mmCIF file of C-alpha atoms in Angstrom:
data_model
loop_
_atom_site.group_PDB
_atom_site.id
_atom_site.type_symbol
_atom_site.label_atom_id
_atom_site.label_comp_id
_atom_site.label_asym_id
_atom_site.label_seq_id
_atom_site.Cartn_x
_atom_site.Cartn_y
_atom_site.Cartn_z
ATOM 1 C CA MET A 1 0.000 0.000 0.000
ATOM 2 C CA ALA A 2 1.472 3.336 -1.043
ATOM 3 C CA SER A 3 1.814 6.180 1.402
ATOM 4 C CA GLN A 4 2.991 9.764 1.325
ATOM 5 C CA THR A 5 6.707 10.219 1.710
ATOM 6 C CA ASP A 6 8.188 11.634 4.896
ATOM 7 C CA LYS A 7 10.860 14.258 4.197
ATOM 8 C CA SER A 8 12.087 14.517 7.809
ATOM 9 C CA LEU A 9 12.878 10.849 8.309
ATOM 10 C CA LEU A 10 16.647 10.743 8.151
ATOM 11 C CA SER A 11 19.222 10.703 10.885
ATOM 12 C CA ALA A 12 22.026 12.214 8.878
ATOM 13 C CA GLU A 13 24.770 9.665 9.564
ATOM 14 C CA LEU A 14 26.819 11.201 6.782
ATOM 15 C CA GLU A 15 30.499 11.652 6.126
ATOM 16 C CA GLU A 16 30.047 15.430 6.150
ATOM 17 C CA GLU A 17 31.135 18.068 8.633
ATOM 18 C CA ASP A 18 27.910 20.065 8.378
ATOM 19 C CA ASP A 19 25.270 17.397 9.070
ATOM 20 C CA GLU A 20 22.702 19.886 10.329
ATOM 21 C CA GLU A 21 23.029 21.981 7.186
ATOM 22 C CA PHE A 22 22.588 18.809 5.134
ATOM 23 C CA ARG A 23 19.369 17.938 6.964
ATOM 24 C CA GLN A 24 17.957 21.383 6.227
ATOM 25 C CA LEU A 25 18.947 21.175 2.579
ATOM 26 C CA LEU A 26 17.268 17.786 2.284
ATOM 27 C CA LEU A 27 13.995 19.409 3.227
ATOM 28 C CA GLN A 28 14.428 22.219 0.680
ATOM 29 C CA ALA A 29 15.785 20.235 -2.279
ATOM 30 C CA THR A 30 12.437 19.198 -3.708
ATOM 31 C CA GLN A 31 11.182 22.790 -3.910
ATOM 32 C CA LYS A 32 14.423 23.910 -5.555
ATOM 33 C CA ILE A 33 14.247 21.164 -8.166
ATOM 34 C CA GLN A 34 10.626 21.947 -8.960
ATOM 35 C CA SER A 35 11.345 25.672 -9.330
ATOM 36 C CA ALA A 36 14.185 24.874 -11.744
ATOM 37 C CA MET A 37 12.011 22.825 -14.093
ATOM 38 C CA PRO A 38 11.364 24.242 -17.575
ATOM 39 C CA SER A 39 8.302 26.361 -18.197
ATOM 40 C CA VAL A 40 5.287 24.380 -19.388
ATOM 41 C CA ARG A 41 3.925 27.234 -21.487
ATOM 42 C CA ASP A 42 2.875 26.008 -24.940
ATOM 43 C CA SER A 43 2.510 22.506 -23.525
ATOM 44 C CA LYS A 44 -0.207 20.265 -22.118
ATOM 45 C CA PRO A 45 -0.358 17.257 -19.770
ATOM 46 C CA ILE A 46 -1.545 13.920 -21.123
ATOM 47 C CA GLN A 47 -2.382 10.602 -19.470
ATOM 48 C CA PRO A 48 -1.274 7.746 -21.771
ATOM 49 C CA GLN A 49 -3.211 4.486 -21.968
ATOM 50 C CA PRO A 50 -1.380 1.126 -21.812
ATOM 51 C CA GLY A 51 -0.716 -0.880 -24.958
ATOM 52 C CA PHE A 52 1.983 -3.548 -24.695
ATOM 53 C CA CYS A 53 5.336 -4.015 -22.941
ATOM 54 C CA ILE A 54 8.708 -4.858 -24.489
ATOM 55 C CA LYS A 55 11.581 -6.503 -22.636
ATOM 56 C CA THR A 56 15.132 -5.962 -23.866
ATOM 57 C CA HIS A 57 18.603 -5.253 -22.482
ATOM 58 C CA ALA A 58 20.990 -2.317 -22.273
ATOM 59 C CA GLY A 59 24.442 -3.707 -22.901
ATOM 60 C CA SER A 60 24.623 -7.407 -22.133
ATOM 61 C CA GLN A 61 23.090 -7.645 -18.656
ATOM 62 C CA GLU A 62 20.883 -4.715 -17.623
ATOM 63 C CA LYS A 63 17.176 -5.390 -18.150
ATOM 64 C CA VAL A 64 15.136 -2.653 -19.808
ATOM 65 C CA PHE A 65 11.348 -2.578 -20.178
ATOM 66 C CA VAL A 66 9.564 -0.293 -22.642
ATOM 67 C CA ASN A 67 5.863 0.427 -22.136
ATOM 68 C CA ILE A 68 4.278 1.205 -25.498
ATOM 69 C CA CYS A 69 1.333 3.508 -24.754
ATOM 70 C CA ARG A 70 -1.284 5.361 -26.783
ATOM 71 C CA SER A 71 -2.927 8.780 -26.664
ATOM 72 C CA LEU A 72 -5.218 10.795 -28.907
ATOM 73 C CA ASP A 73 -3.111 13.865 -28.082
ATOM 74 C CA ILE A 74 -0.095 12.584 -30.041
ATOM 75 C CA PRO A 75 -0.363 13.411 -33.768
ATOM 76 C CA PRO A 76 -0.310 10.443 -36.179
ATOM 77 C CA PRO A 77 2.426 9.860 -38.756
ATOM 78 C CA PRO A 78 1.597 9.993 -42.503
ATOM 79 C CA ASP A 79 -1.000 7.363 -43.346
ATOM 80 C CA LEU A 80 0.994 4.929 -45.488
ATOM 81 C CA SER A 81 0.030 1.457 -46.605
ATOM 82 C CA ARG A 82 2.399 -1.409 -45.985
ATOM 83 C CA GLN A 83 3.500 -1.360 -49.637
ATOM 84 C CA GLU A 84 4.086 2.404 -49.536
ATOM 85 C CA LEU A 85 6.187 2.057 -46.384
ATOM 86 C CA GLU A 86 8.240 -0.759 -47.921
ATOM 87 C CA CYS A 87 8.908 1.363 -51.012
ATOM 88 C CA LEU A 88 9.811 4.378 -48.874
ATOM 89 C CA LEU A 89 12.287 2.400 -46.775
ATOM 90 C CA GLU A 90 14.029 1.164 -49.923
ATOM 91 C CA SER A 91 14.317 4.699 -51.346
ATOM 92 C CA ASP A 92 16.727 7.545 -50.615
ATOM 93 C CA SER A 93 13.940 9.334 -48.704
ATOM 94 C CA ALA A 94 13.632 6.762 -45.899
ATOM 95 C CA SER A 95 15.059 9.167 -43.306
ATOM 96 C CA SER A 96 12.300 11.687 -44.024
ATOM 97 C CA PHE A 97 9.591 9.472 -42.486
ATOM 98 C CA ARG A 98 8.940 10.422 -38.876
ATOM 99 C CA ILE A 99 6.751 8.815 -36.235
ATOM 100 C CA PRO A 100 5.566 11.381 -33.660
ATOM 101 C CA MET A 101 6.143 9.938 -30.211
ATOM 102 C CA SER A 102 6.778 11.051 -26.658
ATOM 103 C CA LEU A 103 9.716 9.390 -24.904
ATOM 104 C CA GLY A 104 9.058 9.414 -21.172
ATOM 105 C CA GLU A 105 11.532 9.675 -18.332
ATOM 106 C CA PRO A 106 13.074 6.455 -16.984
ATOM 107 C CA HIS A 107 11.452 5.087 -13.840
ATOM 108 C CA ALA A 108 12.916 2.437 -11.564
ATOM 109 C CA GLU A 109 10.995 -0.796 -11.078
ATOM 110 C CA LEU A 110 11.541 -4.271 -9.651
ATOM 111 C CA ASP A 111 11.410 -7.301 -11.940
ATOM 112 C CA ASN A 112 9.914 -10.674 -10.997
ATOM 113 C CA SER A 113 13.157 -11.618 -9.228
ATOM 114 C CA GLY A 114 13.140 -8.488 -7.073
ATOM 115 C CA ASN A 115 16.065 -6.920 -8.942
ATOM 116 C CA GLY A 116 16.146 -3.279 -9.944
ATOM 117 C CA CYS A 117 15.471 -2.428 -13.585
ATOM 118 C CA ALA A 118 14.608 0.588 -15.718
ATOM 119 C CA ALA A 119 11.304 1.148 -17.512
ATOM 120 C CA TYR A 120 10.471 3.759 -20.151
ATOM 121 C CA ASP A 121 7.084 4.905 -21.469
ATOM 122 C CA VAL A 122 6.791 5.580 -25.214
ATOM 123 C CA VAL A 123 3.521 7.185 -26.335
ATOM 124 C CA ILE A 124 2.169 7.177 -29.901
ATOM 125 C CA ASN A 125 -1.092 8.168 -31.547
ATOM 126 C CA THR A 126 -4.039 5.875 -30.738
ATOM 127 C CA GLY A 127 -4.951 5.336 -34.386
ATOM 128 C CA PHE A 128 -1.365 4.519 -35.343
ATOM 129 C CA PHE A 129 -1.186 2.124 -32.382
ATOM 130 C CA SER A 130 -4.133 0.194 -33.864
ATOM 131 C CA LYS A 131 -2.279 -0.069 -37.178
ATOM 132 C CA VAL A 132 0.843 -1.301 -35.371
ATOM 133 C CA GLU A 133 -1.183 -3.956 -33.568
ATOM 134 C CA ALA A 134 -2.831 -5.127 -36.797
ATOM 135 C CA ASP A 135 0.296 -5.438 -38.987
ATOM 136 C CA PRO A 136 3.480 -7.238 -37.833
ATOM 137 C CA PHE A 137 5.560 -5.313 -40.393
ATOM 138 C CA PHE A 138 4.458 -1.944 -38.988
ATOM 139 C CA LYS A 139 4.954 -3.244 -35.430
ATOM 140 C CA GLU A 140 8.533 -4.374 -36.024
ATOM 141 C CA PHE A 141 9.365 -1.155 -37.854
ATOM 142 C CA PHE A 142 7.898 1.012 -35.092
ATOM 143 C CA ILE A 143 9.634 -0.923 -32.284
ATOM 144 C CA THR A 144 12.966 -0.541 -34.077
ATOM 145 C CA VAL A 145 12.424 3.226 -34.394
ATOM 146 C CA ALA A 146 11.320 3.551 -30.744
ATOM 147 C CA LEU A 147 14.322 1.631 -29.388
ATOM 148 C CA GLU A 148 16.699 3.654 -31.543
ATOM 149 C CA GLY A 149 15.083 6.841 -30.219
ATOM 150 C CA LEU A 150 15.542 5.747 -26.601
ATOM 151 C CA ALA A 151 19.130 4.669 -27.265
ATOM 152 C CA GLU A 152 19.970 8.043 -28.791
ATOM 153 C CA LYS A 153 18.220 10.144 -26.171
ATOM 154 C CA TYR A 154 19.530 8.314 -23.105
ATOM 155 C CA LYS A 155 22.935 7.342 -24.566
ATOM 156 C CA MET A 156 22.539 3.623 -23.912
ATOM 157 C CA ASP A 157 23.287 0.488 -25.918
ATOM 158 C CA ILE A 158 19.916 -1.222 -26.343
ATOM 159 C CA ASN A 159 20.210 -4.736 -27.740
ATOM 160 C CA HIS A 160 17.657 -4.374 -30.564
ATOM 161 C CA PRO A 161 17.580 -7.935 -31.991
ATOM 162 C CA GLU A 162 16.773 -9.523 -28.631
ATOM 163 C CA TRP A 163 13.630 -7.607 -27.705
ATOM 164 C CA ARG A 164 10.410 -9.486 -27.048
ATOM 165 C CA ILE A 165 6.833 -8.528 -26.250
ATOM 166 C CA LEU A 166 5.549 -9.726 -22.886
ATOM 167 C CA LYS A 167 2.455 -11.870 -23.200
ATOM 168 C CA ASN A 168 0.920 -11.535 -19.745
ATOM 169 C CA ARG A 169 1.333 -7.843 -18.948
ATOM 170 C CA LYS A 170 0.655 -4.600 -20.794
ATOM 171 C CA PHE A 171 3.088 -2.457 -18.827
ATOM 172 C CA MET A 172 5.871 -2.614 -16.254
ATOM 173 C CA GLY A 173 5.341 -0.624 -13.068
ATOM 174 C CA SER A 174 2.948 2.284 -13.484
ATOM 175 C CA ILE A 175 2.304 4.674 -16.367
ATOM 176 C CA SER A 176 2.737 8.309 -15.399
ATOM 177 C CA GLY A 177 1.357 11.359 -17.100
ATOM 178 C CA GLN A 178 3.571 13.216 -19.547
ATOM 179 C CA THR A 179 3.794 16.777 -20.802
ATOM 180 C CA ILE A 180 3.970 17.402 -24.539
ATOM 181 C CA ARG A 181 4.470 20.526 -26.600
ATOM 182 C CA THR A 182 1.347 21.926 -28.214
ATOM 183 C CA LYS A 183 3.121 24.158 -30.736
ATOM 184 C CA SER A 184 3.844 22.359 -33.962
ATOM 185 C CA SER A 185 7.339 22.233 -35.437
ATOM 186 C CA PRO A 186 8.570 21.380 -38.952
ATOM 187 C CA VAL A 187 9.483 17.817 -37.965
ATOM 188 C CA ILE A 188 8.135 16.247 -34.781
ATOM 189 C CA GLN A 189 9.567 12.949 -33.673
ATOM 190 C CA GLU A 190 10.220 13.252 -29.980
ATOM 191 C CA MET A 191 8.039 15.507 -27.862
ATOM 192 C CA ASP A 192 9.600 15.338 -24.426
ATOM 193 C CA PHE A 193 11.493 17.764 -22.208
ATOM 194 C CA SER A 194 14.934 17.063 -20.744
ATOM 195 C CA SER A 195 14.893 14.049 -18.459
ATOM 196 C CA PRO A 196 16.593 13.095 -15.198
ATOM 197 C CA VAL A 197 19.190 10.343 -14.923
ATOM 198 C CA LEU A 198 18.215 6.995 -13.395
ATOM 199 C CA PRO A 199 21.002 5.896 -10.998
ATOM 200 C CA LYS A 200 22.108 2.293 -10.610
ATOM 201 C CA PHE A 201 21.014 0.730 -7.341
ATOM 202 C CA THR A 202 20.707 -2.529 -5.434
ATOM 203 C CA ILE A 203 18.346 -3.448 -2.591
ATOM 204 C CA LEU A 204 19.162 -6.401 -0.335
ATOM 205 C CA ALA A 205 17.006 -7.939 2.389
ATOM 206 C CA GLU A 206 18.643 -8.967 5.674
ATOM 207 C CA PRO A 207 18.716 -11.642 6.866
ATOM 208 C CA ALA A 208 18.665 -13.435 3.521
ATOM 209 C CA GLY A 209 17.308 -16.737 4.821
ATOM 210 C CA GLY A 210 14.095 -15.648 6.530
ATOM 211 C CA PRO A 211 11.609 -12.797 6.967
ATOM 212 C CA PRO A 212 13.613 -9.589 6.424
ATOM 213 C CA GLU A 213 14.352 -7.374 9.387
ATOM 214 C CA PHE A 214 15.636 -4.505 7.271
ATOM 215 C CA LEU A 215 16.392 -3.525 3.666
ATOM 216 C CA LEU A 216 19.775 -2.163 2.627
ATOM 217 C CA ALA A 217 19.849 0.002 -0.504
ATOM 218 C CA ASP A 218 23.065 1.101 -2.237
ATOM 219 C CA ILE A 219 22.503 3.884 -4.781
ATOM 220 C CA HIS A 220 25.444 4.725 -7.046
ATOM 221 C CA LEU A 221 25.790 8.464 -7.744
ATOM 222 C CA PRO A 222 29.130 9.012 -9.525
ATOM 223 C CA ARG A 223 28.276 12.606 -10.471
ATOM 224 C CA VAL A 224 27.568 13.665 -6.869
ATOM 225 C CA GLY A 225 30.361 15.132 -4.756
ATOM 226 C CA SER A 226 28.425 16.012 -1.627
ATOM 227 C CA ALA A 227 25.339 14.816 0.214
ATOM 228 C CA ARG A 228 24.119 18.418 0.204
ATOM 229 C CA GLU A 229 23.171 17.946 -3.460
ATOM 230 C CA LEU A 230 20.590 15.262 -2.644
ATOM 231 C CA SER A 231 17.006 15.032 -1.415
ATOM 232 C CA LEU A 232 15.937 11.653 -0.004
ATOM 233 C CA GLU A 233 12.337 10.822 0.944
ATOM 234 C CA LEU A 234 10.887 7.551 2.228
ATOM 235 C CA GLY A 235 7.299 6.388 2.494
ATOM 236 C CA GLN A 236 5.860 3.204 3.902
ATOM 237 C CA ASP A 237 6.744 1.325 0.700
ATOM 238 C CA ARG A 238 8.490 3.962 -1.423
ATOM 239 C CA VAL A 239 11.964 5.429 -1.949
ATOM 240 C CA VAL A 240 12.390 8.790 -3.729
ATOM 241 C CA LEU A 241 15.822 10.306 -4.399
ATOM 242 C CA ARG A 242 16.400 13.546 -6.306
ATOM 243 C CA GLY A 243 19.281 15.906 -6.960
ATOM 244 C CA GLY A 244 22.820 16.097 -8.219
ATOM 245 C CA PRO A 245 23.954 16.954 -11.768
ATOM 246 C CA GLY A 246 21.627 15.668 -14.445
ATOM 247 C CA PRO A 247 19.660 15.585 -12.154
ATOM 248 C CA TYR A 248 19.353 12.097 -10.699
ATOM 249 C CA LEU A 249 15.854 10.756 -10.055
ATOM 250 C CA LEU A 250 15.008 7.439 -8.390
ATOM 251 C CA ASP A 251 11.332 6.784 -7.539
ATOM 252 C CA ILE A 252 10.591 3.162 -6.673
ATOM 253 C CA TYR A 253 8.043 1.151 -4.739
ATOM 254 C CA ILE A 254 9.487 -1.668 -2.627
ATOM 255 C CA PRO A 255 7.846 -5.022 -1.809
ATOM 256 C CA HIS A 256 7.916 -4.529 1.985
ATOM 257 C CA ASP A 257 6.469 -2.006 4.414
ATOM 258 C CA ILE A 258 9.294 -0.118 6.133
ATOM 259 C CA VAL A 259 9.580 2.202 9.142
ATOM 260 C CA PRO A 260 10.634 5.606 7.718
ATOM 261 C CA GLU A 261 11.238 7.303 11.071
ATOM 262 C CA ARG A 262 13.795 4.613 12.033
ATOM 263 C CA SER A 263 15.611 4.651 8.708
ATOM 264 C CA HIS A 264 19.122 6.012 8.254
ATOM 265 C CA ALA A 265 21.206 7.183 5.299
ATOM 266 C CA ARG A 266 24.926 7.611 4.765
ATOM 267 C CA PHE A 267 26.654 9.115 1.740
ATOM 268 C CA HIS A 268 30.143 7.742 1.119
ATOM 269 C CA ARG A 269 32.106 10.485 -0.584
ATOM 270 C CA ARG A 270 35.013 8.327 -1.736
ATOM 271 C CA THR A 271 32.776 5.816 -3.538
ATOM 272 C CA ALA A 272 29.874 8.205 -4.296
ATOM 273 C CA VAL A 273 27.394 5.641 -2.969
ATOM 274 C CA LEU A 274 24.371 6.514 -0.848
ATOM 275 C CA THR A 275 23.502 3.685 1.550
ATOM 276 C CA VAL A 276 20.006 3.628 3.040
ATOM 277 C CA LYS A 277 19.121 1.228 5.860
ATOM 278 C CA MET A 278 15.356 0.731 6.254
ATOM 279 C CA PRO A 279 13.841 -1.386 9.051
ATOM 280 C CA VAL A 280 10.966 -3.602 7.868
ATOM 281 C CA GLN A 281 7.621 -3.537 9.659
ATOM 282 C CA PRO A 282 7.343 -6.810 11.596
ATOM 283 C CA GLN A 283 4.765 -9.185 10.234
ATOM 284 C CA LEU A 284 1.959 -10.064 12.606
ATOM 285 C CA GLY A 285 1.491 -13.780 13.145
ATOM 286 C CA PRO A 286 -1.854 -15.574 13.375
ATOM 287 C CA PRO A 287 -3.886 -14.882 16.513
#
């Protein structure tokens, strides 16, 4: 069950000389980040609808999930038949064909094994989504374009040939609203604002052999030089970290209820790793 995050939960056990200043800055960081966001003038919020979910990898090991979503607010691409698209792709004008889409920010999720993974939401026009679903050629072409767009935007090596569509789920995690530009431009392919960086992280349960007493999260932040750059919030089953260059953003729901007011965090400056120790709510036995 989700709960609101508690911004005053941390005992600042940090390798910093000014711990009190850090605690105050933790409370203010969220407001500073929000005030620094780009203006949303000439833009509008949309709430995408789920379509299907793709599983692939970044590099050789890191799992990546892509939620393909649909919205009437995204303009459709030119209405081509399959034969017209095949002819276009074989011509010198192939690069002129654009698919309007919104590439959402990465959000951290847990896979079926409890390991951290990244998920991305890609939104296309509802009518074009129906065409993609009805024609395998259009679907494969669109997925290739979408993965190439994510790889270029987020500078990651997505393993294109090994993607597969999940059969039993339409999306990974939750689908958040997005903000798109409402002013048209000569060529629209990607309609998203600058996006935060998803840090690498691990979450371990202790003890490993029985009901966990606490969770230990290690969040790798190589661009951060000081804990003062970060804002950490915990809820009953949620971890939210913001700040640093980029900026970093980690927002994840965890599979156990924790005790925020008894949680502690420590930023290790030499390794640039934030360690968060979170006691788990004890499970009540049968009466």
